[in-house]
Amino acid sequence: QVHVVESGGGLVQAGGSLRLSCAASGVIFSINSMRWYYQTPGKQREFVAGIGSAGTTNYADSVKGRFTISRDNAKNTVYLQMNSLKPEDTAVYYCNADIRTTSGTYQYATYWGQGTQVTVSS
């Protein structure tokens, strides 16, 4: 069984910073890509940033230059450093990870966390 848990959300003023963490635990053989998404009420979940197992990153245009994704493979954890936050960044932030749970298969399954609320006040 695999668990993915986000943390680090909260209330911050516009222009401020937050660092989100997302840790995977349980029966894990390897983790491929890890990603962050955000979702606001009534809208679909949208991609924020992703990082591959070798550290290759990609970002949504709306966060380039403000957000930085990183990972600690020893801790099965991905981070999202969010700087210069704007009120429009307010959302529930979710992470997911492509996880292989056994050496007996090359298949990866995507696991999602429960989300963490980020609120940016103007």
PDB file of C-alpha atoms in Angstrom:
ATOM      1  CA  GLN A   1       0.000   0.000   0.000  1.00  0.00           C
ATOM      2  CA  VAL A   2       1.203   3.488  -0.884  1.00  0.00           C
ATOM      3  CA  HIS A   3       0.380   6.788   0.768  1.00  0.00           C
ATOM      4  CA  VAL A   4       1.052  10.262  -0.604  1.00  0.00           C
ATOM      5  CA  VAL A   5       0.713  13.146   1.838  1.00  0.00           C
ATOM      6  CA  GLU A   6       1.061  16.877   1.179  1.00  0.00           C
ATOM      7  CA  SER A   7       1.892  19.469   3.820  1.00  0.00           C
ATOM      8  CA  GLY A   8       2.974  23.082   4.117  1.00  0.00           C
ATOM      9  CA  GLY A   9      -0.106  24.935   2.965  1.00  0.00           C
ATOM     10  CA  GLY A  10      -1.495  27.926   4.782  1.00  0.00           C
ATOM     11  CA  LEU A  11      -2.403  31.593   4.647  1.00  0.00           C
ATOM     12  CA  VAL A  12       0.125  34.083   3.312  1.00  0.00           C
ATOM     13  CA  GLN A  13       0.032  37.672   2.108  1.00  0.00           C
ATOM     14  CA  ALA A  14       0.547  38.548  -1.527  1.00  0.00           C
ATOM     15  CA  GLY A  15       4.249  38.679  -2.309  1.00  0.00           C
ATOM     16  CA  GLY A  16       5.042  36.103   0.336  1.00  0.00           C
ATOM     17  CA  SER A  17       6.391  32.571   0.097  1.00  0.00           C
ATOM     18  CA  LEU A  18       5.380  29.058   1.046  1.00  0.00           C
ATOM     19  CA  ARG A  19       7.100  25.710   0.695  1.00  0.00           C
ATOM     20  CA  LEU A  20       4.933  22.666   0.077  1.00  0.00           C
ATOM     21  CA  SER A  21       6.112  19.138   0.717  1.00  0.00           C
ATOM     22  CA  CYS A  22       4.760  15.848  -0.543  1.00  0.00           C
ATOM     23  CA  ALA A  23       6.010  12.558   0.849  1.00  0.00           C
ATOM     24  CA  ALA A  24       5.317   9.089  -0.506  1.00  0.00           C
ATOM     25  CA  SER A  25       5.481   6.136   1.851  1.00  0.00           C
ATOM     26  CA  GLY A  26       4.637   2.455   1.958  1.00  0.00           C
ATOM     27  CA  VAL A  27       5.620  -0.312  -0.429  1.00  0.00           C
ATOM     28  CA  ILE A  28       7.798   1.594  -2.921  1.00  0.00           C
ATOM     29  CA  PHE A  29      10.367   0.099  -5.274  1.00  0.00           C
ATOM     30  CA  SER A  30      10.987   3.253  -7.303  1.00  0.00           C
ATOM     31  CA  ILE A  31       9.398   6.599  -8.155  1.00  0.00           C
ATOM     32  CA  ASN A  32       9.457   8.105 -11.622  1.00  0.00           C
ATOM     33  CA  SER A  33       7.872  11.519 -12.161  1.00  0.00           C
ATOM     34  CA  MET A  34       6.381  13.630  -9.373  1.00  0.00           C
ATOM     35  CA  ARG A  35       4.060  16.554 -10.035  1.00  0.00           C
ATOM     36  CA  TRP A  36       2.092  19.371  -8.443  1.00  0.00           C
ATOM     37  CA  TYR A  37      -1.401  20.460  -9.507  1.00  0.00           C
ATOM     38  CA  TYR A  38      -3.809  23.049  -8.199  1.00  0.00           C
ATOM     39  CA  GLN A  39      -7.579  23.186  -8.141  1.00  0.00           C
ATOM     40  CA  THR A  40     -10.039  25.972  -7.386  1.00  0.00           C
ATOM     41  CA  PRO A  41     -13.753  25.447  -6.666  1.00  0.00           C
ATOM     42  CA  GLY A  42     -15.738  24.497  -9.737  1.00  0.00           C
ATOM     43  CA  LYS A  43     -12.692  24.115 -11.947  1.00  0.00           C
ATOM     44  CA  GLN A  44     -10.605  21.216 -13.153  1.00  0.00           C
ATOM     45  CA  ARG A  45      -7.300  20.359 -11.591  1.00  0.00           C
ATOM     46  CA  GLU A  46      -4.471  22.111 -13.430  1.00  0.00           C
ATOM     47  CA  PHE A  47      -0.804  21.262 -13.797  1.00  0.00           C
ATOM     48  CA  VAL A  48       1.687  23.435 -11.918  1.00  0.00           C
ATOM     49  CA  ALA A  49       5.066  21.734 -12.103  1.00  0.00           C
ATOM     50  CA  GLY A  50       6.682  18.349 -12.627  1.00  0.00           C
ATOM     51  CA  ILE A  51      10.053  16.723 -12.022  1.00  0.00           C
ATOM     52  CA  GLY A  52      11.457  13.511 -13.440  1.00  0.00           C
ATOM     53  CA  SER A  53      13.547  10.946 -11.619  1.00  0.00           C
ATOM     54  CA  ALA A  54      16.748  12.515 -12.967  1.00  0.00           C
ATOM     55  CA  GLY A  55      15.683  16.026 -11.983  1.00  0.00           C
ATOM     56  CA  THR A  56      14.313  17.353 -15.268  1.00  0.00           C
ATOM     57  CA  THR A  57      11.661  19.955 -14.507  1.00  0.00           C
ATOM     58  CA  ASN A  58       8.796  21.647 -16.305  1.00  0.00           C
ATOM     59  CA  TYR A  59       6.380  24.363 -15.237  1.00  0.00           C
ATOM     60  CA  ALA A  60       3.101  25.949 -16.162  1.00  0.00           C
ATOM     61  CA  ASP A  61       3.667  29.355 -17.756  1.00  0.00           C
ATOM     62  CA  SER A  62       1.773  31.051 -14.924  1.00  0.00           C
ATOM     63  CA  VAL A  63       4.357  29.991 -12.322  1.00  0.00           C
ATOM     64  CA  LYS A  64       7.633  30.129 -14.250  1.00  0.00           C
ATOM     65  CA  GLY A  65      10.175  32.251 -12.431  1.00  0.00           C
ATOM     66  CA  ARG A  66       8.154  32.179  -9.190  1.00  0.00           C
ATOM     67  CA  PHE A  67       7.820  28.484  -8.271  1.00  0.00           C
ATOM     68  CA  THR A  68      10.576  25.887  -8.034  1.00  0.00           C
ATOM     69  CA  ILE A  69      10.029  22.148  -7.861  1.00  0.00           C
ATOM     70  CA  SER A  70      12.644  19.861  -6.355  1.00  0.00           C
ATOM     71  CA  ARG A  71      12.855  16.354  -4.933  1.00  0.00           C
ATOM     72  CA  ASP A  72      14.751  14.311  -2.397  1.00  0.00           C
ATOM     73  CA  ASN A  73      14.865  10.759  -3.720  1.00  0.00           C
ATOM     74  CA  ALA A  74      16.213   9.376  -0.451  1.00  0.00           C
ATOM     75  CA  LYS A  75      13.093  10.663   1.305  1.00  0.00           C
ATOM     76  CA  ASN A  76      10.631   9.963  -1.550  1.00  0.00           C
ATOM     77  CA  THR A  77       9.631  13.598  -1.241  1.00  0.00           C
ATOM     78  CA  VAL A  78       8.887  16.389  -3.698  1.00  0.00           C
ATOM     79  CA  TYR A  79       8.846  20.062  -2.779  1.00  0.00           C
ATOM     80  CA  LEU A  80       7.288  23.165  -4.285  1.00  0.00           C
ATOM     81  CA  GLN A  81       8.901  26.450  -3.307  1.00  0.00           C
ATOM     82  CA  MET A  82       6.401  29.186  -4.073  1.00  0.00           C
ATOM     83  CA  ASN A  83       7.660  32.776  -4.116  1.00  0.00           C
ATOM     84  CA  SER A  84       6.034  36.071  -5.080  1.00  0.00           C
ATOM     85  CA  LEU A  85       2.631  34.568  -4.382  1.00  0.00           C
ATOM     86  CA  LYS A  86      -0.442  36.185  -5.888  1.00  0.00           C
ATOM     87  CA  PRO A  87      -4.092  36.015  -4.806  1.00  0.00           C
ATOM     88  CA  GLU A  88      -4.799  34.021  -7.968  1.00  0.00           C
ATOM     89  CA  ASP A  89      -2.488  31.281  -6.655  1.00  0.00           C
ATOM     90  CA  THR A  90      -5.115  30.522  -4.011  1.00  0.00           C
ATOM     91  CA  ALA A  91      -6.171  26.900  -4.458  1.00  0.00           C
ATOM     92  CA  VAL A  92      -5.912  23.402  -3.088  1.00  0.00           C
ATOM     93  CA  TYR A  93      -2.565  22.009  -4.170  1.00  0.00           C
ATOM     94  CA  TYR A  94      -2.222  18.315  -4.901  1.00  0.00           C
ATOM     95  CA  CYS A  95       0.791  16.212  -5.714  1.00  0.00           C
ATOM     96  CA  ASN A  96       1.016  12.931  -7.525  1.00  0.00           C
ATOM     97  CA  ALA A  97       3.754  10.425  -8.087  1.00  0.00           C
ATOM     98  CA  ASP A  98       4.324   7.599 -10.549  1.00  0.00           C
ATOM     99  CA  ILE A  99       5.315   4.705  -8.303  1.00  0.00           C
ATOM    100  CA  ARG A 100       6.499   1.192  -8.965  1.00  0.00           C
ATOM    101  CA  THR A 101       5.728  -1.037  -6.017  1.00  0.00           C
ATOM    102  CA  THR A 102       7.643  -4.163  -6.963  1.00  0.00           C
ATOM    103  CA  SER A 103      10.730  -5.224  -8.872  1.00  0.00           C
ATOM    104  CA  GLY A 104       8.621  -7.836 -10.653  1.00  0.00           C
ATOM    105  CA  THR A 105       7.011  -5.353 -13.032  1.00  0.00           C
ATOM    106  CA  TYR A 106       8.005  -2.255 -14.993  1.00  0.00           C
ATOM    107  CA  GLN A 107       4.557  -0.754 -14.561  1.00  0.00           C
ATOM    108  CA  TYR A 108       4.112   2.497 -12.670  1.00  0.00           C
ATOM    109  CA  ALA A 109       0.836   3.612 -11.104  1.00  0.00           C
ATOM    110  CA  THR A 110      -0.055   7.214 -10.300  1.00  0.00           C
ATOM    111  CA  TYR A 111      -0.878   7.981  -6.678  1.00  0.00           C
ATOM    112  CA  TRP A 112      -2.465  11.221  -5.504  1.00  0.00           C
ATOM    113  CA  GLY A 113      -2.351  12.986  -2.175  1.00  0.00           C
ATOM    114  CA  GLN A 114      -5.323  14.522  -0.414  1.00  0.00           C
ATOM    115  CA  GLY A 115      -4.316  18.129  -1.078  1.00  0.00           C
ATOM    116  CA  THR A 116      -3.217  21.124   0.978  1.00  0.00           C
ATOM    117  CA  GLN A 117      -4.915  24.526   0.965  1.00  0.00           C
ATOM    118  CA  VAL A 118      -2.949  27.607  -0.040  1.00  0.00           C
ATOM    119  CA  THR A 119      -4.627  30.964   0.500  1.00  0.00           C
ATOM    120  CA  VAL A 120      -2.997  34.202  -0.638  1.00  0.00           C
ATOM    121  CA  SER A 121      -4.529  37.387   0.705  1.00  0.00           C
ATOM    122  CA  SER A 122      -4.295  40.692  -1.137  1.00  0.00           C
TER     123      SER A 122
END
